[in-house]
Coordinates of C-alpha atoms in Angstrom, one line a residue:
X1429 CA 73.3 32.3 101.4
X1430 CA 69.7 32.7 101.2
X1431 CA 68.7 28.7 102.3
X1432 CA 71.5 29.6 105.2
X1433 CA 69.8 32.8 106.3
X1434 CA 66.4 30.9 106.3
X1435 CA 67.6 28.0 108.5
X1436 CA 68.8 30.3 111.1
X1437 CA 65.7 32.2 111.1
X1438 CA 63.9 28.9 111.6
X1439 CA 66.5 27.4 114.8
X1440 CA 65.5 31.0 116.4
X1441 CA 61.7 31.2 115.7
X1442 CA 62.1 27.5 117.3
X1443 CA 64.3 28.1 120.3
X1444 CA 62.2 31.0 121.2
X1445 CA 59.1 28.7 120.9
X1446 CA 60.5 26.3 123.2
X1447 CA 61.2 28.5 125.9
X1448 CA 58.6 28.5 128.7
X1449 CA 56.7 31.3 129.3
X1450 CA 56.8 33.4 132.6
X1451 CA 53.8 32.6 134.4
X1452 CA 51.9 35.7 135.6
X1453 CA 50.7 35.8 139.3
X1454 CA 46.7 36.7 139.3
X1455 CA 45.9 39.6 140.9
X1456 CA 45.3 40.1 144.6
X1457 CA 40.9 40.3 144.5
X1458 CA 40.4 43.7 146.4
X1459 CA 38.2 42.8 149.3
X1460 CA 36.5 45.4 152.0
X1461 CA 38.3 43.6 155.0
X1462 CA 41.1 40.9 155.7
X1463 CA 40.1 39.0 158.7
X1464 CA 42.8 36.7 160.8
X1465 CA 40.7 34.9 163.4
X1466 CA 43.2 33.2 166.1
X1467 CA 41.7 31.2 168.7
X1468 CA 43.1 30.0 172.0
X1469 CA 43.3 26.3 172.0
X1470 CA 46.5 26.3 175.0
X1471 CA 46.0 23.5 177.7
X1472 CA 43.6 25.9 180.5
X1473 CA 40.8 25.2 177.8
X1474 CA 39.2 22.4 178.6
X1475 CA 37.3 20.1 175.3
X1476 CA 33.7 21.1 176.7
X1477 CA 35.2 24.9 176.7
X1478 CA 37.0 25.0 173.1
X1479 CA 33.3 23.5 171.7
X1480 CA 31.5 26.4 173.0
X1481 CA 33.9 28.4 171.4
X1482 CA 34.2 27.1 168.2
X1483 CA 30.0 26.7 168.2
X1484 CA 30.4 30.7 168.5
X1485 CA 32.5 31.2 165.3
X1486 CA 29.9 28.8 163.7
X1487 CA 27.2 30.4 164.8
X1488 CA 28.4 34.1 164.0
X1489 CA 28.9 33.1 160.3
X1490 CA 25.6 31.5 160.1
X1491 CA 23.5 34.6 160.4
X1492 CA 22.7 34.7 156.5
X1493 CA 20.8 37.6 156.9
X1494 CA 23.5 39.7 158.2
X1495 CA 25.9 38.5 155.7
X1496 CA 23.6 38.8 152.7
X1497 CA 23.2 42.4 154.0
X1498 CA 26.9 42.8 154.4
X1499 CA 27.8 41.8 150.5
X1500 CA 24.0 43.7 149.5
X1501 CA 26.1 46.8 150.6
X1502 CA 29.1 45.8 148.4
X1503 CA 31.4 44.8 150.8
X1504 CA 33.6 42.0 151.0
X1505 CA 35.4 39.7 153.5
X1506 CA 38.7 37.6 153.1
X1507 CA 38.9 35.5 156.4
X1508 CA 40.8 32.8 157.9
X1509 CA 40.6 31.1 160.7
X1510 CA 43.3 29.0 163.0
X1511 CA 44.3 27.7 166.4
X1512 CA 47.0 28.6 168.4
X1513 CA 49.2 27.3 171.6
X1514 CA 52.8 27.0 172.8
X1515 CA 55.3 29.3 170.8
X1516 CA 55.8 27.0 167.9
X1517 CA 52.3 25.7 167.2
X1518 CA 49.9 27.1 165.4
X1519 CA 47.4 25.4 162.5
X1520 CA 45.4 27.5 160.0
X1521 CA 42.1 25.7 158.9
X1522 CA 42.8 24.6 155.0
X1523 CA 40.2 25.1 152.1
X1524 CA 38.9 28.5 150.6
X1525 CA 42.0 30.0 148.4
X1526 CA 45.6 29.1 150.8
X1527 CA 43.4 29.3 153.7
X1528 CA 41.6 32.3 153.3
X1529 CA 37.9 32.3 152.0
X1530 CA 35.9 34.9 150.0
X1531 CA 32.7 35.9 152.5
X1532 CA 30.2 38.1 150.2
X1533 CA 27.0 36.8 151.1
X1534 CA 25.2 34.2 153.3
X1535 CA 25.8 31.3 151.4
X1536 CA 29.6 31.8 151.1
X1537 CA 29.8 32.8 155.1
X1538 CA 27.8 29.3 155.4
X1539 CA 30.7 27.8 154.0
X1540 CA 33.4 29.3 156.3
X1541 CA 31.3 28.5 159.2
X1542 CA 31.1 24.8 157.7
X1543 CA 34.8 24.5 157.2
X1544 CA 34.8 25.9 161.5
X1545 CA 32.7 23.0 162.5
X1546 CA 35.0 20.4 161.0
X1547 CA 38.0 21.7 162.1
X1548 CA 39.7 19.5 164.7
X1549 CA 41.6 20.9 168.0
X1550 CA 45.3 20.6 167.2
X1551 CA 46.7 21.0 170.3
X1552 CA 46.3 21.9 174.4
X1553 CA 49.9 23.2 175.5
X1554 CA 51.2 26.4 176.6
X1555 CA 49.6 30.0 175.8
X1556 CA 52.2 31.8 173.4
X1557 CA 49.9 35.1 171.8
X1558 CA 53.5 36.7 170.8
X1559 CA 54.2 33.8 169.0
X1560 CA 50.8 33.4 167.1
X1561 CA 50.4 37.2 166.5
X1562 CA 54.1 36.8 164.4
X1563 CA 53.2 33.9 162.8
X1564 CA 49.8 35.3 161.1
X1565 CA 50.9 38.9 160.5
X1566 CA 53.1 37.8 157.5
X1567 CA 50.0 36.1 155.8
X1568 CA 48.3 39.3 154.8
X1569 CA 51.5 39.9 152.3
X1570 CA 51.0 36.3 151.0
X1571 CA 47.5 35.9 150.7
X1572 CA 45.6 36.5 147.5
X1573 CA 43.3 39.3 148.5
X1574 CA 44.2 43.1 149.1
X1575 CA 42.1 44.6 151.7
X1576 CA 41.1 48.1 152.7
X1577 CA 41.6 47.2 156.0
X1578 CA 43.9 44.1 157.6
X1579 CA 42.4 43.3 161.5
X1580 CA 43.7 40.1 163.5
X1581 CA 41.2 38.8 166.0
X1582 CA 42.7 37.2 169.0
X1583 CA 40.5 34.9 171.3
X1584 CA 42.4 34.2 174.8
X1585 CA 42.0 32.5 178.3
X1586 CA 45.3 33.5 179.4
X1587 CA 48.2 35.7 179.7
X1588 CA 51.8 34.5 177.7
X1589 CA 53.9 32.0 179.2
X1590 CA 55.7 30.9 176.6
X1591 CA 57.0 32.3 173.4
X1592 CA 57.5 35.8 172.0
X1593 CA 57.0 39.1 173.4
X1594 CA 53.3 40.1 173.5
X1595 CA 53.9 43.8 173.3
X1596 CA 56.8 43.5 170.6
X1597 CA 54.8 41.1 168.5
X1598 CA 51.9 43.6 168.8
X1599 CA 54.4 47.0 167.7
X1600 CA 55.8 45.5 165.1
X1601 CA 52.9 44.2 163.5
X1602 CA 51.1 47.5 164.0
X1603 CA 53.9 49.3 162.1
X1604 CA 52.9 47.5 158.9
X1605 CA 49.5 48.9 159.2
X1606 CA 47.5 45.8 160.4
X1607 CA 45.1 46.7 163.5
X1608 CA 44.6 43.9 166.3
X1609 CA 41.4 43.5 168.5
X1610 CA 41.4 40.6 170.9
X1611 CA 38.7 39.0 173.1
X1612 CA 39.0 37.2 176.3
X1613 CA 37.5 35.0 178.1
X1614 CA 36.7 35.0 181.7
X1615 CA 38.8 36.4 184.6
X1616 CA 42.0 34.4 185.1
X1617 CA 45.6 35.9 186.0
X1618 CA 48.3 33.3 186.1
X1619 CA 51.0 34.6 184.5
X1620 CA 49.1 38.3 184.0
X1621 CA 51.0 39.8 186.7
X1622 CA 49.4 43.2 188.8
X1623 CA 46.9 43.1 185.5
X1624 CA 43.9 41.2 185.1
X1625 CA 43.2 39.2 181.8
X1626 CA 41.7 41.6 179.9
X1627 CA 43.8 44.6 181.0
X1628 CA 46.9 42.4 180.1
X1629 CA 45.6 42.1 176.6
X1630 CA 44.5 45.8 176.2
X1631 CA 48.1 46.2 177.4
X1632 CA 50.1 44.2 175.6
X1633 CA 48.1 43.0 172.3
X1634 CA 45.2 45.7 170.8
X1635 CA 47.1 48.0 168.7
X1636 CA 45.8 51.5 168.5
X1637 CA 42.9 52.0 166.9
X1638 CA 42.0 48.5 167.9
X1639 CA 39.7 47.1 171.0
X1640 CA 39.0 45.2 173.3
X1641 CA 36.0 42.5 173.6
X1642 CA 35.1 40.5 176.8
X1643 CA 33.2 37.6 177.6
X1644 CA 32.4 36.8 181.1
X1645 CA 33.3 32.7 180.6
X1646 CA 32.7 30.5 177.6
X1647 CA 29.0 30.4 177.8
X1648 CA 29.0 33.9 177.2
X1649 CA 31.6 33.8 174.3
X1650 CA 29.3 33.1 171.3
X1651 CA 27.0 36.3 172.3
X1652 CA 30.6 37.9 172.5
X1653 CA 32.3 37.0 169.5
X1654 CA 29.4 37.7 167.1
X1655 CA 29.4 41.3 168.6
X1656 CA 32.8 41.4 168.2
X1657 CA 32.7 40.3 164.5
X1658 CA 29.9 42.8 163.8
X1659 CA 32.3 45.3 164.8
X1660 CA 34.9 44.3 162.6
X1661 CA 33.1 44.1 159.5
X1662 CA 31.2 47.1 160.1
X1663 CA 33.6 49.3 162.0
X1664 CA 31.7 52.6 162.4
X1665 CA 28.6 51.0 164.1
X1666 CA 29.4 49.9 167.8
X1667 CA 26.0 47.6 168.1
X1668 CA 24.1 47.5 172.0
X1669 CA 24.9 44.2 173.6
X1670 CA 21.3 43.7 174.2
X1671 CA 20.2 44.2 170.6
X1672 CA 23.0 42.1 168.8
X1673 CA 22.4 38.9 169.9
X1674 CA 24.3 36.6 167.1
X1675 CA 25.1 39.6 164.9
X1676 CA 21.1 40.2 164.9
X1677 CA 21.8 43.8 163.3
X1678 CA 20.6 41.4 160.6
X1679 CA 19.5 42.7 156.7
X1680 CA 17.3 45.4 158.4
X1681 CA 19.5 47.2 160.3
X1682 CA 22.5 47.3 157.4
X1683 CA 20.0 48.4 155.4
X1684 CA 18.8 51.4 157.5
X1685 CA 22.7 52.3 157.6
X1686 CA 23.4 51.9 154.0
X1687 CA 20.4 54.5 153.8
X1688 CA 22.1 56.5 156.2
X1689 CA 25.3 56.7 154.4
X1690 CA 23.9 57.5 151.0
X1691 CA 21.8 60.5 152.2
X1692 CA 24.6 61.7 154.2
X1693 CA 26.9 61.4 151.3

């Protein structure tokens, strides 16, 4: 009875060892800000045009003293970055952690803008922001960072002509919590209706609490963006044009505001 007793012990202790264990997701890491970049690569852009724009991501994440500043004040970045067209095509840039990259200091922003310049133009069809805004909101569920705050940035030539509804995309994605800002680029209607471009996208895009960026055409986008970026990451400063060339608050001028914030405190 005993030698029985001890054999089914054992053929327990050894099924139990040889089932697999339950693997245990990581953690989300808590970042400051989740960052969706989504750039207009539809067919109105022409190759000299989508290099100037892509030159002004580069350039905006290649200010390492403004991103050194930005982690020096203990924040954090989770950004990703991808192209968008007709209603069914839109490519997120690979690398970083399922396409979304840890931004803390210059050196790691130097690596998302790296990853920017290598990143080939997938397509040059219709202009479906509907479409693209409902194909990125469900990544800030999936990702692996948790954010205090989850902003898409939408960069666009043109109004929708193809795809989902703008507006809906826009309420239903700003019932979930997530704020989106856009940026256009020049002055053209087409399919904007009564509105010009960058009504149509304050309109029927920007959630509330969100805004609105413009750049005259693409030679003005870089200046632009990086404004627009510095905004983002830094929400309660709204830099002068004239004195934020290429997010030049720089190390200086976060530092004067982390200053600010600890006497006011």
């Amino acid at each position: 009875m005993r030698l029985r007793t001890l054999l089914a012990a054992s053929l327990l202790l050894s099924v139990a060892g040889a089932s697999p264990a339950v693997a245990q997701a990581p953690p989300p890491t808590a970042v400051t800000l989740e960052l969706a970049l989504i750039s207009d690569v539809s067919g109105s852009i022409s190759d000299s045009e989508f290099n100037l724009v892509r030159t002004g991501y580069v350039n905006a994440f290649s200010n390492l003293g403004f991103w050194d500043a930005f982690g020096s004040g203990g924040r954090s970045l989770a950004v990703s970055y991808s192209y968008w067209s007709g209603s069914s095509q839109q490519s997120l840039m690979g690398g970083g952690t399922g396409g979304w990259y840890f931004v803390n200091s210059g050196a790691t922003a130097q690596t998302f803008a790296t990853a920017i310049a290598g990143f080939s133009r997938p397509f040059d069809d219709l202009t479906a922001p509907g479409s693209a805004i409902n194909w990125i909101t469900p990544q800030f569920a999936t990702n692996a960072f948790a954010g205090g705050r989850q902003v898409i940035d939408i960069a666009a030539d043109g109004c929708e002509n193809a795809g989902a509804n703008t507006a809906a995309a826009r309420t239903a994605t700003q019932a979930l919590g997530i704020t989106i800002n856009a940026i256009t680029i020049g002055t053209a209607t087409g399919s904007c209706g009564d509105l010009s471009l960058a009504n149509w996208y304050g309109t029927n895009a920007v959630t509330a609490g969100g805004f609105l960026e413009s750049a005259a055409n693409f030679d003005a986008f870089g200046q632009a963006i990086a404004r627009k970026i510095g905004r983002e990451v830094v929400p309660d400063q709204v830099p002068e044009p004239a004195s934020v060339l290429l997010l030049g608050i720089g190390a200086l001028g976060l530092g004067v505001i982390a200053r600010r914030r600890r006497h006011s405190a």
